Amino acid sequence: MSLGGLGCQAESLPDLIERAKPSVLMVGTYSATDSPRFGFRGSGFIVGNGRQAVTNAHVLPGPEQFSTERKLVIQVRDAAGKWVMRQVSRTRVNAAMDLALLTFEGEPGPPLQLAELAAREGESIAIMGFPIAGALGFSTVTHAGIISALTPVFQPMPGPGALTGRAIRQAREEKFNLYQLDAVAYPGNSGGPVFSTTSGQVIGVINMVLARGSKESALSNPTGISYAIPSAHVVELMRTSD
């Protein structure tokens, strides 16, 4: 497995955006009988051999949403900057981390480089994706900020009846850190990359679902607070998929 890709040091934010935009993609479904035919579900980005993409597991449609006509697809930019559809041929999911690795057909795209080491609090970051589910048009949007905290989180229990001793011990063992970001993200950003503006590497994947059990989820309007899954978990998923 190759973790190589596009990333460089001493890069300005405008240069990073220009370089990374062709690697940031849309994830959705396609059916000739749907209106619109392409149903946008979230953001993602190209990794590995150029025919793999990372997104959130919750971005993928459930089994009940598939049919013989409706397919899971991505849309990537071609050399002219136009959106081109590619069918997804394989998916691998880590539900606990809310991550999905997609393999798609067609020509490879430019993969992004994944950081294997944890980022530090205070590090400058940029996030890219398609906020508000494309309501403002499918243009790649960038927001900048910092990593404001490392937030411990674990999957919430389905209900009080599930709070057994074994379940509590398992929850403690499965606890891991999310990056809390001082940067604005919207539902359409889910699955998009978080870049270190210092190294140009992807250090995380935007995620909102895993933070629902945290203190911040109790706020009625958590403006400016977003969360991301560290890229080390993406690296692990890619290694186990080989």
PDB file of C-alpha atoms in Angstrom:
ATOM      1  CA  MET A   1       0.000   0.000   0.000  1.00  0.00           C
ATOM      2  CA  SER A   2       1.237   3.465  -0.853  1.00  0.00           C
ATOM      3  CA  LEU A   3       0.515   6.415   1.404  1.00  0.00           C
ATOM      4  CA  GLY A   4       2.273   8.803  -0.945  1.00  0.00           C
ATOM      5  CA  GLY A   5       0.555  11.609  -2.702  1.00  0.00           C
ATOM      6  CA  LEU A   6       0.441  15.319  -3.132  1.00  0.00           C
ATOM      7  CA  GLY A   7       1.950  17.254  -0.252  1.00  0.00           C
ATOM      8  CA  CYS A   8       4.782  19.683   0.163  1.00  0.00           C
ATOM      9  CA  GLN A   9       6.302  22.063   2.681  1.00  0.00           C
ATOM     10  CA  ALA A  10       6.564  25.846   2.699  1.00  0.00           C
ATOM     11  CA  GLU A  11       3.341  26.100   0.676  1.00  0.00           C
ATOM     12  CA  SER A  12       1.019  29.086   0.834  1.00  0.00           C
ATOM     13  CA  LEU A  13      -2.678  28.501   1.442  1.00  0.00           C
ATOM     14  CA  PRO A  14      -3.643  29.633  -2.096  1.00  0.00           C
ATOM     15  CA  ASP A  15      -1.080  27.190  -3.508  1.00  0.00           C
ATOM     16  CA  LEU A  16      -2.391  24.377  -1.295  1.00  0.00           C
ATOM     17  CA  ILE A  17      -5.955  25.035  -2.446  1.00  0.00           C
ATOM     18  CA  GLU A  18      -4.967  25.060  -6.106  1.00  0.00           C
ATOM     19  CA  ARG A  19      -3.020  21.815  -5.723  1.00  0.00           C
ATOM     20  CA  ALA A  20      -5.584  19.935  -3.629  1.00  0.00           C
ATOM     21  CA  LYS A  21      -8.842  20.869  -5.377  1.00  0.00           C
ATOM     22  CA  PRO A  22      -8.552  18.172  -8.093  1.00  0.00           C
ATOM     23  CA  SER A  23      -8.264  15.556  -5.317  1.00  0.00           C
ATOM     24  CA  VAL A  24     -11.405  16.602  -3.407  1.00  0.00           C
ATOM     25  CA  LEU A  25     -14.533  14.876  -4.682  1.00  0.00           C
ATOM     26  CA  MET A  26     -18.255  14.400  -4.226  1.00  0.00           C
ATOM     27  CA  VAL A  27     -19.842  11.158  -3.014  1.00  0.00           C
ATOM     28  CA  GLY A  28     -23.413  10.261  -3.914  1.00  0.00           C
ATOM     29  CA  THR A  29     -25.797   8.032  -5.801  1.00  0.00           C
ATOM     30  CA  TYR A  30     -26.840   7.978  -9.428  1.00  0.00           C
ATOM     31  CA  SER A  31     -30.002   6.712 -11.063  1.00  0.00           C
ATOM     32  CA  ALA A  32     -31.495   7.660 -14.434  1.00  0.00           C
ATOM     33  CA  THR A  33     -34.953   7.691 -12.800  1.00  0.00           C
ATOM     34  CA  ASP A  34     -34.038   9.952  -9.870  1.00  0.00           C
ATOM     35  CA  SER A  35     -34.510  13.713  -9.931  1.00  0.00           C
ATOM     36  CA  PRO A  36     -31.865  14.953  -9.762  1.00  0.00           C
ATOM     37  CA  ARG A  37     -30.062  11.957 -11.183  1.00  0.00           C
ATOM     38  CA  PHE A  38     -27.050  12.551  -8.956  1.00  0.00           C
ATOM     39  CA  GLY A  39     -27.914  12.539  -5.269  1.00  0.00           C
ATOM     40  CA  PHE A  40     -25.156  14.300  -3.323  1.00  0.00           C
ATOM     41  CA  ARG A  41     -24.356  12.733   0.068  1.00  0.00           C
ATOM     42  CA  GLY A  42     -21.013  14.148   1.193  1.00  0.00           C
ATOM     43  CA  SER A  43     -17.412  15.018   0.472  1.00  0.00           C
ATOM     44  CA  GLY A  44     -14.355  12.816   0.050  1.00  0.00           C
ATOM     45  CA  PHE A  45     -10.824  12.833  -1.309  1.00  0.00           C
ATOM     46  CA  ILE A  46      -8.492  10.680  -3.391  1.00  0.00           C
ATOM     47  CA  VAL A  47      -5.786   8.583  -1.726  1.00  0.00           C
ATOM     48  CA  GLY A  48      -3.537   5.589  -2.363  1.00  0.00           C
ATOM     49  CA  ASN A  49      -3.229   4.467  -5.961  1.00  0.00           C
ATOM     50  CA  GLY A  50      -5.452   7.246  -7.301  1.00  0.00           C
ATOM     51  CA  ARG A  51      -8.498   4.975  -7.599  1.00  0.00           C
ATOM     52  CA  GLN A  52      -9.317   5.062  -3.903  1.00  0.00           C
ATOM     53  CA  ALA A  53     -11.293   7.649  -1.997  1.00  0.00           C
ATOM     54  CA  VAL A  54     -11.921   8.322   1.696  1.00  0.00           C
ATOM     55  CA  THR A  55     -15.167   9.584   3.173  1.00  0.00           C
ATOM     56  CA  ASN A  56     -17.319   9.053   6.284  1.00  0.00           C
ATOM     57  CA  ALA A  57     -19.172   5.772   6.663  1.00  0.00           C
ATOM     58  CA  HIS A  58     -22.383   7.692   7.437  1.00  0.00           C
ATOM     59  CA  VAL A  59     -22.134   9.395   4.030  1.00  0.00           C
ATOM     60  CA  LEU A  60     -22.815   6.060   2.318  1.00  0.00           C
ATOM     61  CA  PRO A  61     -26.462   5.183   1.618  1.00  0.00           C
ATOM     62  CA  GLY A  62     -28.075   2.315   3.498  1.00  0.00           C
ATOM     63  CA  PRO A  63     -28.969  -0.977   1.762  1.00  0.00           C
ATOM     64  CA  GLU A  64     -32.615   0.107   1.479  1.00  0.00           C
ATOM     65  CA  GLN A  65     -31.558   3.058  -0.687  1.00  0.00           C
ATOM     66  CA  PHE A  66     -30.006   0.894  -3.385  1.00  0.00           C
ATOM     67  CA  SER A  67     -31.783  -0.658  -6.353  1.00  0.00           C
ATOM     68  CA  THR A  68     -30.794  -2.258  -9.634  1.00  0.00           C
ATOM     69  CA  GLU A  69     -30.686   1.246 -11.147  1.00  0.00           C
ATOM     70  CA  ARG A  70     -29.289   3.313  -8.265  1.00  0.00           C
ATOM     71  CA  LYS A  71     -25.502   3.065  -7.890  1.00  0.00           C
ATOM     72  CA  LEU A  72     -22.925   4.454  -5.493  1.00  0.00           C
ATOM     73  CA  VAL A  73     -20.721   6.910  -7.380  1.00  0.00           C
ATOM     74  CA  ILE A  74     -18.182   9.649  -6.936  1.00  0.00           C
ATOM     75  CA  GLN A  75     -17.629  12.737  -9.040  1.00  0.00           C
ATOM     76  CA  VAL A  76     -14.100  13.964  -9.735  1.00  0.00           C
ATOM     77  CA  ARG A  77     -12.728  16.787 -11.847  1.00  0.00           C
ATOM     78  CA  ASP A  78     -11.098  15.978 -15.176  1.00  0.00           C
ATOM     79  CA  ALA A  79      -8.097  17.817 -16.618  1.00  0.00           C
ATOM     80  CA  ALA A  80     -10.409  20.566 -17.880  1.00  0.00           C
ATOM     81  CA  GLY A  81     -11.972  21.023 -14.445  1.00  0.00           C
ATOM     82  CA  LYS A  82     -15.323  19.459 -15.397  1.00  0.00           C
ATOM     83  CA  TRP A  83     -17.096  16.969 -13.134  1.00  0.00           C
ATOM     84  CA  VAL A  84     -16.838  13.346 -14.277  1.00  0.00           C
ATOM     85  CA  MET A  85     -18.757  10.476 -12.695  1.00  0.00           C
ATOM     86  CA  ARG A  86     -17.063   7.252 -11.592  1.00  0.00           C
ATOM     87  CA  GLN A  87     -18.859   4.174 -10.275  1.00  0.00           C
ATOM     88  CA  VAL A  88     -17.699   2.764  -6.949  1.00  0.00           C
ATOM     89  CA  SER A  89     -16.782  -0.912  -7.300  1.00  0.00           C
ATOM     90  CA  ARG A  90     -15.745  -1.704  -3.739  1.00  0.00           C
ATOM     91  CA  THR A  91     -16.242  -0.303  -0.254  1.00  0.00           C
ATOM     92  CA  ARG A  92     -14.487  -1.036   3.022  1.00  0.00           C
ATOM     93  CA  VAL A  93     -15.927   0.464   6.206  1.00  0.00           C
ATOM     94  CA  ASN A  94     -14.690   1.048   9.743  1.00  0.00           C
ATOM     95  CA  ALA A  95     -18.008   1.781  11.444  1.00  0.00           C
ATOM     96  CA  ALA A  96     -16.450   2.546  14.846  1.00  0.00           C
ATOM     97  CA  MET A  97     -14.371   5.327  13.314  1.00  0.00           C
ATOM     98  CA  ASP A  98     -17.101   6.320  10.836  1.00  0.00           C
ATOM     99  CA  LEU A  99     -14.654   5.915   7.935  1.00  0.00           C
ATOM    100  CA  ALA A 100     -15.107   4.393   4.481  1.00  0.00           C
ATOM    101  CA  LEU A 101     -12.545   3.539   1.818  1.00  0.00           C
ATOM    102  CA  LEU A 102     -13.986   3.447  -1.707  1.00  0.00           C
ATOM    103  CA  THR A 103     -12.454   1.933  -4.831  1.00  0.00           C
ATOM    104  CA  PHE A 104     -13.743   3.515  -8.035  1.00  0.00           C
ATOM    105  CA  GLU A 105     -13.507   2.759 -11.736  1.00  0.00           C
ATOM    106  CA  GLY A 106     -11.918   4.779 -14.512  1.00  0.00           C
ATOM    107  CA  GLU A 107      -8.820   6.901 -14.712  1.00  0.00           C
ATOM    108  CA  PRO A 108      -6.880   7.501 -11.466  1.00  0.00           C
ATOM    109  CA  GLY A 109      -6.852  10.936  -9.890  1.00  0.00           C
ATOM    110  CA  PRO A 110      -4.157  12.776  -7.922  1.00  0.00           C
ATOM    111  CA  PRO A 111      -3.911  11.211  -4.435  1.00  0.00           C
ATOM    112  CA  LEU A 112      -3.335  13.283  -1.335  1.00  0.00           C
ATOM    113  CA  GLN A 113      -0.625  12.475   1.190  1.00  0.00           C
ATOM    114  CA  LEU A 114      -1.777  11.245   4.598  1.00  0.00           C
ATOM    115  CA  ALA A 115       0.003  12.184   7.815  1.00  0.00           C
ATOM    116  CA  GLU A 116       0.658   9.180  10.045  1.00  0.00           C
ATOM    117  CA  LEU A 117       1.641  11.166  13.143  1.00  0.00           C
ATOM    118  CA  ALA A 118      -0.865  13.020  15.304  1.00  0.00           C
ATOM    119  CA  ALA A 119      -1.230  16.756  14.818  1.00  0.00           C
ATOM    120  CA  ARG A 120      -0.714  19.176  17.690  1.00  0.00           C
ATOM    121  CA  GLU A 121      -3.091  21.582  19.357  1.00  0.00           C
ATOM    122  CA  GLY A 122      -2.754  25.031  17.870  1.00  0.00           C
ATOM    123  CA  GLU A 123      -1.697  23.753  14.459  1.00  0.00           C
ATOM    124  CA  SER A 124      -3.052  25.784  11.536  1.00  0.00           C
ATOM    125  CA  ILE A 125      -5.418  23.861   9.307  1.00  0.00           C
ATOM    126  CA  ALA A 126      -7.625  24.192   6.237  1.00  0.00           C
ATOM    127  CA  ILE A 127     -10.718  22.119   5.482  1.00  0.00           C
ATOM    128  CA  MET A 128     -12.141  21.514   2.013  1.00  0.00           C
ATOM    129  CA  GLY A 129     -15.443  20.132   0.770  1.00  0.00           C
ATOM    130  CA  PHE A 130     -18.954  20.945  -0.389  1.00  0.00           C
ATOM    131  CA  PRO A 131     -20.886  22.662   2.418  1.00  0.00           C
ATOM    132  CA  ILE A 132     -24.660  22.800   2.740  1.00  0.00           C
ATOM    133  CA  ALA A 133     -25.037  19.771   0.460  1.00  0.00           C
ATOM    134  CA  GLY A 134     -24.373  21.723  -2.707  1.00  0.00           C
ATOM    135  CA  ALA A 135     -27.186  24.217  -2.101  1.00  0.00           C
ATOM    136  CA  LEU A 136     -24.816  26.957  -3.200  1.00  0.00           C
ATOM    137  CA  GLY A 137     -23.526  24.942  -6.153  1.00  0.00           C
ATOM    138  CA  PHE A 138     -20.925  22.212  -6.296  1.00  0.00           C
ATOM    139  CA  SER A 139     -17.870  24.383  -5.880  1.00  0.00           C
ATOM    140  CA  THR A 140     -15.023  23.244  -3.656  1.00  0.00           C
ATOM    141  CA  VAL A 141     -15.020  25.518  -0.604  1.00  0.00           C
ATOM    142  CA  THR A 142     -12.123  26.059   1.826  1.00  0.00           C
ATOM    143  CA  HIS A 143     -12.269  27.227   5.445  1.00  0.00           C
ATOM    144  CA  ALA A 144      -9.213  27.905   7.606  1.00  0.00           C
ATOM    145  CA  GLY A 145      -8.664  27.618  11.360  1.00  0.00           C
ATOM    146  CA  ILE A 146      -6.659  25.771  13.979  1.00  0.00           C
ATOM    147  CA  ILE A 147      -6.817  22.550  15.986  1.00  0.00           C
ATOM    148  CA  SER A 148      -8.280  23.896  19.206  1.00  0.00           C
ATOM    149  CA  ALA A 149      -8.303  20.657  21.253  1.00  0.00           C
ATOM    150  CA  LEU A 150      -7.930  16.888  21.241  1.00  0.00           C
ATOM    151  CA  THR A 151     -11.326  15.637  22.379  1.00  0.00           C
ATOM    152  CA  PRO A 152     -11.793  12.089  23.753  1.00  0.00           C
ATOM    153  CA  VAL A 153     -14.908  10.453  22.364  1.00  0.00           C
ATOM    154  CA  PHE A 154     -16.521   7.026  22.140  1.00  0.00           C
ATOM    155  CA  GLN A 155     -19.562   5.650  20.384  1.00  0.00           C
ATOM    156  CA  PRO A 156     -22.754   6.446  22.367  1.00  0.00           C
ATOM    157  CA  MET A 157     -24.821   3.580  23.774  1.00  0.00           C
ATOM    158  CA  PRO A 158     -28.132   2.850  22.014  1.00  0.00           C
ATOM    159  CA  GLY A 159     -30.094   3.105  25.271  1.00  0.00           C
ATOM    160  CA  PRO A 160     -30.042   2.630  29.084  1.00  0.00           C
ATOM    161  CA  GLY A 161     -30.533  -1.134  28.706  1.00  0.00           C
ATOM    162  CA  ALA A 162     -27.198  -1.370  26.938  1.00  0.00           C
ATOM    163  CA  LEU A 163     -25.225   0.022  29.891  1.00  0.00           C
ATOM    164  CA  THR A 164     -23.862  -3.292  31.087  1.00  0.00           C
ATOM    165  CA  GLY A 165     -20.489  -3.658  32.763  1.00  0.00           C
ATOM    166  CA  ARG A 166     -19.106  -5.257  29.631  1.00  0.00           C
ATOM    167  CA  ALA A 167     -20.450  -2.463  27.424  1.00  0.00           C
ATOM    168  CA  ILE A 168     -18.923   0.199  29.655  1.00  0.00           C
ATOM    169  CA  ARG A 169     -15.529  -1.531  29.631  1.00  0.00           C
ATOM    170  CA  GLN A 170     -15.727  -1.867  25.845  1.00  0.00           C
ATOM    171  CA  ALA A 171     -16.595   1.827  25.490  1.00  0.00           C
ATOM    172  CA  ARG A 172     -13.571   2.786  27.569  1.00  0.00           C
ATOM    173  CA  GLU A 173     -11.309   0.589  25.458  1.00  0.00           C
ATOM    174  CA  GLU A 174     -12.685   2.017  22.203  1.00  0.00           C
ATOM    175  CA  LYS A 175     -12.335   5.648  23.291  1.00  0.00           C
ATOM    176  CA  PHE A 176     -10.154   7.686  20.973  1.00  0.00           C
ATOM    177  CA  ASN A 177      -9.388  11.315  20.238  1.00  0.00           C
ATOM    178  CA  LEU A 178     -11.026  13.571  17.705  1.00  0.00           C
ATOM    179  CA  TYR A 179      -9.589  16.869  16.599  1.00  0.00           C
ATOM    180  CA  GLN A 180     -11.786  19.746  17.720  1.00  0.00           C
ATOM    181  CA  LEU A 181     -11.405  22.481  15.138  1.00  0.00           C
ATOM    182  CA  ASP A 182     -11.849  26.212  15.354  1.00  0.00           C
ATOM    183  CA  ALA A 183     -13.213  26.224  11.797  1.00  0.00           C
ATOM    184  CA  VAL A 184     -16.718  26.232  10.366  1.00  0.00           C
ATOM    185  CA  ALA A 185     -17.979  23.021   8.746  1.00  0.00           C
ATOM    186  CA  TYR A 186     -21.446  22.146   7.473  1.00  0.00           C
ATOM    187  CA  PRO A 187     -23.193  18.804   6.801  1.00  0.00           C
ATOM    188  CA  GLY A 188     -21.968  18.664   3.204  1.00  0.00           C
ATOM    189  CA  ASN A 189     -18.376  18.875   4.474  1.00  0.00           C
ATOM    190  CA  SER A 190     -18.628  15.418   6.080  1.00  0.00           C
ATOM    191  CA  GLY A 191     -15.889  13.184   4.694  1.00  0.00           C
ATOM    192  CA  GLY A 192     -13.738  16.053   3.427  1.00  0.00           C
ATOM    193  CA  PRO A 193     -10.022  16.449   4.178  1.00  0.00           C
ATOM    194  CA  VAL A 194      -8.384  18.515   6.899  1.00  0.00           C
ATOM    195  CA  PHE A 195      -4.960  19.799   5.839  1.00  0.00           C
ATOM    196  CA  SER A 196      -2.017  20.975   7.864  1.00  0.00           C
ATOM    197  CA  THR A 197      -1.172  24.281   6.246  1.00  0.00           C
ATOM    198  CA  THR A 198       2.430  23.734   7.356  1.00  0.00           C
ATOM    199  CA  SER A 199       3.095  20.337   5.745  1.00  0.00           C
ATOM    200  CA  GLY A 200       0.298  20.242   3.153  1.00  0.00           C
ATOM    201  CA  GLN A 201      -0.582  16.720   4.336  1.00  0.00           C
ATOM    202  CA  VAL A 202      -4.064  15.495   5.221  1.00  0.00           C
ATOM    203  CA  ILE A 203      -4.199  15.217   9.007  1.00  0.00           C
ATOM    204  CA  GLY A 204      -7.889  14.346   9.417  1.00  0.00           C
ATOM    205  CA  VAL A 205     -11.349  13.728   7.979  1.00  0.00           C
ATOM    206  CA  ILE A 206     -14.230  16.059   8.825  1.00  0.00           C
ATOM    207  CA  ASN A 207     -16.879  14.320  10.928  1.00  0.00           C
ATOM    208  CA  MET A 208     -19.922  15.482  12.853  1.00  0.00           C
ATOM    209  CA  VAL A 209     -21.633  12.218  13.887  1.00  0.00           C
ATOM    210  CA  LEU A 210     -19.070  10.929  16.389  1.00  0.00           C
ATOM    211  CA  ALA A 211     -19.253  14.170  18.365  1.00  0.00           C
ATOM    212  CA  ARG A 212     -22.961  13.879  19.175  1.00  0.00           C
ATOM    213  CA  GLY A 213     -22.240  12.472  22.611  1.00  0.00           C
ATOM    214  CA  SER A 214     -19.831  15.245  23.542  1.00  0.00           C
ATOM    215  CA  LYS A 215     -20.513  18.346  25.605  1.00  0.00           C
ATOM    216  CA  GLU A 216     -20.521  20.540  22.518  1.00  0.00           C
ATOM    217  CA  SER A 217     -23.510  18.662  21.092  1.00  0.00           C
ATOM    218  CA  ALA A 218     -25.620  20.056  23.922  1.00  0.00           C
ATOM    219  CA  LEU A 219     -25.183  23.559  22.545  1.00  0.00           C
ATOM    220  CA  SER A 220     -28.100  24.712  20.438  1.00  0.00           C
ATOM    221  CA  ASN A 221     -25.858  26.555  17.994  1.00  0.00           C
ATOM    222  CA  PRO A 222     -22.238  25.287  18.035  1.00  0.00           C
ATOM    223  CA  THR A 223     -21.060  27.844  15.477  1.00  0.00           C
ATOM    224  CA  GLY A 224     -17.398  27.566  14.583  1.00  0.00           C
ATOM    225  CA  ILE A 225     -16.824  24.189  16.290  1.00  0.00           C
ATOM    226  CA  SER A 226     -16.149  21.192  14.070  1.00  0.00           C
ATOM    227  CA  TYR A 227     -14.566  17.785  14.527  1.00  0.00           C
ATOM    228  CA  ALA A 228     -12.241  15.562  12.524  1.00  0.00           C
ATOM    229  CA  ILE A 229     -11.031  11.964  12.700  1.00  0.00           C
ATOM    230  CA  PRO A 230      -7.200  11.780  12.767  1.00  0.00           C
ATOM    231  CA  SER A 231      -5.708  10.500   9.516  1.00  0.00           C
ATOM    232  CA  ALA A 232      -3.852   7.708  11.343  1.00  0.00           C
ATOM    233  CA  HIS A 233      -7.158   5.816  11.386  1.00  0.00           C
ATOM    234  CA  VAL A 234      -7.405   6.214   7.597  1.00  0.00           C
ATOM    235  CA  VAL A 235      -3.888   4.810   7.251  1.00  0.00           C
ATOM    236  CA  GLU A 236      -4.900   1.812   9.361  1.00  0.00           C
ATOM    237  CA  LEU A 237      -8.020   1.217   7.250  1.00  0.00           C
ATOM    238  CA  MET A 238      -5.995   1.331   4.049  1.00  0.00           C
ATOM    239  CA  ARG A 239      -3.459  -1.154   5.423  1.00  0.00           C
ATOM    240  CA  THR A 240      -6.129  -3.645   6.474  1.00  0.00           C
ATOM    241  CA  SER A 241      -7.801  -3.386   3.053  1.00  0.00           C
ATOM    242  CA  ASP A 242      -4.742  -4.661   1.161  1.00  0.00           C
TER     243      ASP A 242
END
